[in-house]
PDB file of C-alpha atoms in Angstrom:
ATOM      1  CA  MET A   1      14.903-148.313  -1.617  1.00 75.00           C
ATOM      2  CA  MET A   2      12.294-145.536  -1.615  1.00 89.00           C
ATOM      3  CA  ILE A   3       9.714-147.882  -3.144  1.00 93.00           C
ATOM      4  CA  ALA A   4      10.287-150.523  -0.454  1.00 93.00           C
ATOM      5  CA  GLN A   5       9.893-147.881   2.263  1.00 95.00           C
ATOM      6  CA  CYS A   6       6.715-146.543   0.673  1.00 95.00           C
ATOM      7  CA  LEU A   7       5.252-150.030   0.316  1.00 93.00           C
ATOM      8  CA  ALA A   8       5.936-150.694   3.998  1.00 93.00           C
ATOM      9  CA  ALA A   9       4.358-147.369   4.952  1.00 95.00           C
ATOM     10  CA  ALA A  10       1.399-148.053   2.648  1.00 94.00           C
ATOM     11  CA  ALA A  11       0.904-151.403   4.369  1.00 91.00           C
ATOM     12  CA  ASN A  12       0.451-149.368   7.552  1.00 91.00           C
ATOM     13  CA  GLY A  13      -2.140-147.149   5.860  1.00 90.00           C
ATOM     14  CA  GLU A  14       0.013-144.036   5.428  1.00 94.00           C
ATOM     15  CA  ILE A  15      -1.744-141.788   2.927  1.00 96.00           C
ATOM     16  CA  ALA A  16       1.428-139.946   1.889  1.00 96.00           C
ATOM     17  CA  ALA A  17       2.979-143.292   0.927  1.00 97.00           C
ATOM     18  CA  TYR A  18       0.004-144.065  -1.319  1.00 97.00           C
ATOM     19  CA  PHE A  19       0.497-140.734  -3.054  1.00 98.00           C
ATOM     20  CA  ASP A  20       4.275-141.141  -3.365  1.00 97.00           C
ATOM     21  CA  LEU A  21       3.804-144.564  -4.950  1.00 97.00           C
ATOM     22  CA  GLY A  22       1.325-143.065  -7.404  1.00 98.00           C
ATOM     23  CA  VAL A  23       3.863-140.417  -8.373  1.00 97.00           C
ATOM     24  CA  ALA A  24       6.653-142.981  -8.759  1.00 97.00           C
ATOM     25  CA  PHE A  25       4.611-145.285 -10.980  1.00 97.00           C
ATOM     26  CA  SER A  26       3.125-142.447 -13.043  1.00 97.00           C
ATOM     27  CA  THR A  27       6.548-140.990 -13.792  1.00 97.00           C
ATOM     28  CA  GLY A  28       8.641-144.156 -13.840  1.00 96.00           C
ATOM     29  CA  SER A  29      10.940-142.826 -11.142  1.00 94.00           C
ATOM     30  CA  HIS A  30      12.829-144.396  -8.223  1.00 93.00           C
ATOM     31  CA  GLY A  31      13.685-147.513 -10.200  1.00 92.00           C
ATOM     32  CA  VAL A  32      10.183-148.544 -11.247  1.00 95.00           C
ATOM     33  CA  ASN A  33       8.803-148.654 -14.756  1.00 96.00           C
ATOM     34  CA  CYS A  34       6.014-146.298 -15.694  1.00 97.00           C
ATOM     35  CA  ASP A  35       2.791-148.211 -14.969  1.00 97.00           C
ATOM     36  CA  MET A  36      -0.411-146.221 -15.215  1.00 98.00           C
ATOM     37  CA  ILE A  37      -2.577-148.992 -13.762  1.00 98.00           C
ATOM     38  CA  GLU A  38      -0.384-149.184 -10.669  1.00 97.00           C
ATOM     39  CA  ALA A  39      -0.208-145.377 -10.470  1.00 98.00           C
ATOM     40  CA  HIS A  40      -3.992-145.050 -10.729  1.00 98.00           C
ATOM     41  CA  LYS A  41      -4.416-147.664  -7.988  1.00 98.00           C
ATOM     42  CA  TRP A  42      -2.188-145.753  -5.568  1.00 98.00           C
ATOM     43  CA  PHE A  43      -3.674-142.354  -6.426  1.00 98.00           C
ATOM     44  CA  ASN A  44      -7.130-143.868  -5.986  1.00 97.00           C
ATOM     45  CA  LEU A  45      -6.234-145.209  -2.538  1.00 97.00           C
ATOM     46  CA  ALA A  46      -4.788-141.861  -1.482  1.00 97.00           C
ATOM     47  CA  ALA A  47      -7.793-139.950  -2.848  1.00 97.00           C
ATOM     48  CA  ALA A  48     -10.186-142.293  -1.022  1.00 94.00           C
ATOM     49  CA  LYS A  49      -8.416-141.322   2.215  1.00 94.00           C
ATOM     50  CA  GLY A  50      -8.846-137.609   1.490  1.00 95.00           C
ATOM     51  CA  HIS A  51      -5.622-136.669  -0.338  1.00 97.00           C
ATOM     52  CA  GLU A  52      -6.835-133.900  -2.681  1.00 96.00           C
ATOM     53  CA  GLU A  53      -3.788-133.766  -4.952  1.00 98.00           C
ATOM     54  CA  ALA A  54      -4.055-137.529  -5.497  1.00 98.00           C
ATOM     55  CA  ALA A  55      -7.597-137.064  -6.814  1.00 97.00           C
ATOM     56  CA  TYR A  56      -6.317-134.535  -9.370  1.00 97.00           C
ATOM     57  CA  CYS A  57      -3.426-136.798 -10.383  1.00 98.00           C
ATOM     58  CA  ARG A  58      -5.776-139.759 -10.756  1.00 98.00           C
ATOM     59  CA  ALA A  59      -8.044-137.741 -13.027  1.00 97.00           C
ATOM     60  CA  ASP A  60      -5.064-136.526 -15.026  1.00 97.00           C
ATOM     61  CA  ILE A  61      -3.638-139.972 -15.744  1.00 97.00           C
ATOM     62  CA  SER A  62      -7.109-141.378 -16.426  1.00 97.00           C
ATOM     63  CA  ASP A  63      -7.103-139.330 -19.627  1.00 95.00           C
ATOM     64  CA  GLU A  64      -4.208-141.502 -20.856  1.00 94.00           C
ATOM     65  CA  MET A  65      -5.831-144.824 -19.910  1.00 97.00           C
ATOM     66  CA  THR A  66      -8.410-147.099 -21.490  1.00 98.00           C
ATOM     67  CA  ALA A  67     -11.617-147.986 -19.677  1.00 98.00           C
ATOM     68  CA  ARG A  68     -10.236-151.500 -19.159  1.00 98.00           C
ATOM     69  CA  GLU A  69      -7.052-150.184 -17.582  1.00 98.00           C
ATOM     70  CA  ILE A  70      -9.034-147.956 -15.226  1.00 98.00           C
ATOM     71  CA  ALA A  71     -11.297-150.856 -14.277  1.00 98.00           C
ATOM     72  CA  GLU A  72      -8.244-153.004 -13.516  1.00 98.00           C
ATOM     73  CA  ALA A  73      -6.706-150.256 -11.382  1.00 98.00           C
ATOM     74  CA  GLN A  74      -9.973-149.900  -9.473  1.00 97.00           C
ATOM     75  CA  ARG A  75     -10.144-153.665  -8.970  1.00 97.00           C
ATOM     76  CA  GLN A  76      -6.615-153.681  -7.578  1.00 97.00           C
ATOM     77  CA  ALA A  77      -7.424-150.778  -5.244  1.00 96.00           C
ATOM     78  CA  ARG A  78     -10.502-152.617  -3.929  1.00 95.00           C
ATOM     79  CA  GLU A  79      -8.373-155.721  -3.415  1.00 95.00           C
ATOM     80  CA  TRP A  80      -5.808-153.683  -1.438  1.00 93.00           C
ATOM     81  CA  LEU A  81      -8.547-152.172   0.746  1.00 89.00           C
ATOM     82  CA  SER A  82     -10.087-155.593   1.328  1.00 89.00           C
ATOM     83  CA  ALA A  83      -6.736-157.006   2.446  1.00 86.00           C
ATOM     84  CA  GLU A  84      -6.204-153.939   4.653  1.00 78.00           C
ATOM     85  CA  ARG A  85      -9.582-154.515   6.339  1.00 75.00           C
ATOM     86  CA  ARG A  86      -8.832-158.202   6.911  1.00 73.00           C
ATOM     87  CA  LYS A  87      -5.480-157.279   8.473  1.00 74.00           C
ATOM     88  CA  ALA A  88      -7.164-154.789  10.825  1.00 65.00           C
ATOM     89  CA  ALA A  89      -9.771-157.326  11.982  1.00 59.00           C
TER      90      ALA A  89
END
């Protein structure tokens, strides 16, 4: 339930939701599997909007990821931002 609420809030651009999703995916909590690519994506989105703790969390999990995984997470974050911009237009 928390994940669905956070995804809805994230779709509305809520920075705290981005961060909360990053935490959930990085820890495998709230019924989701641990997924560092997904976690990095959400931390990246939150950090891009100025969430300082998200930037630290992103850096922390990056140490556990391959360059390919990081590149995929960054690609997914860009895709999310692109869709967000299209929705706003």
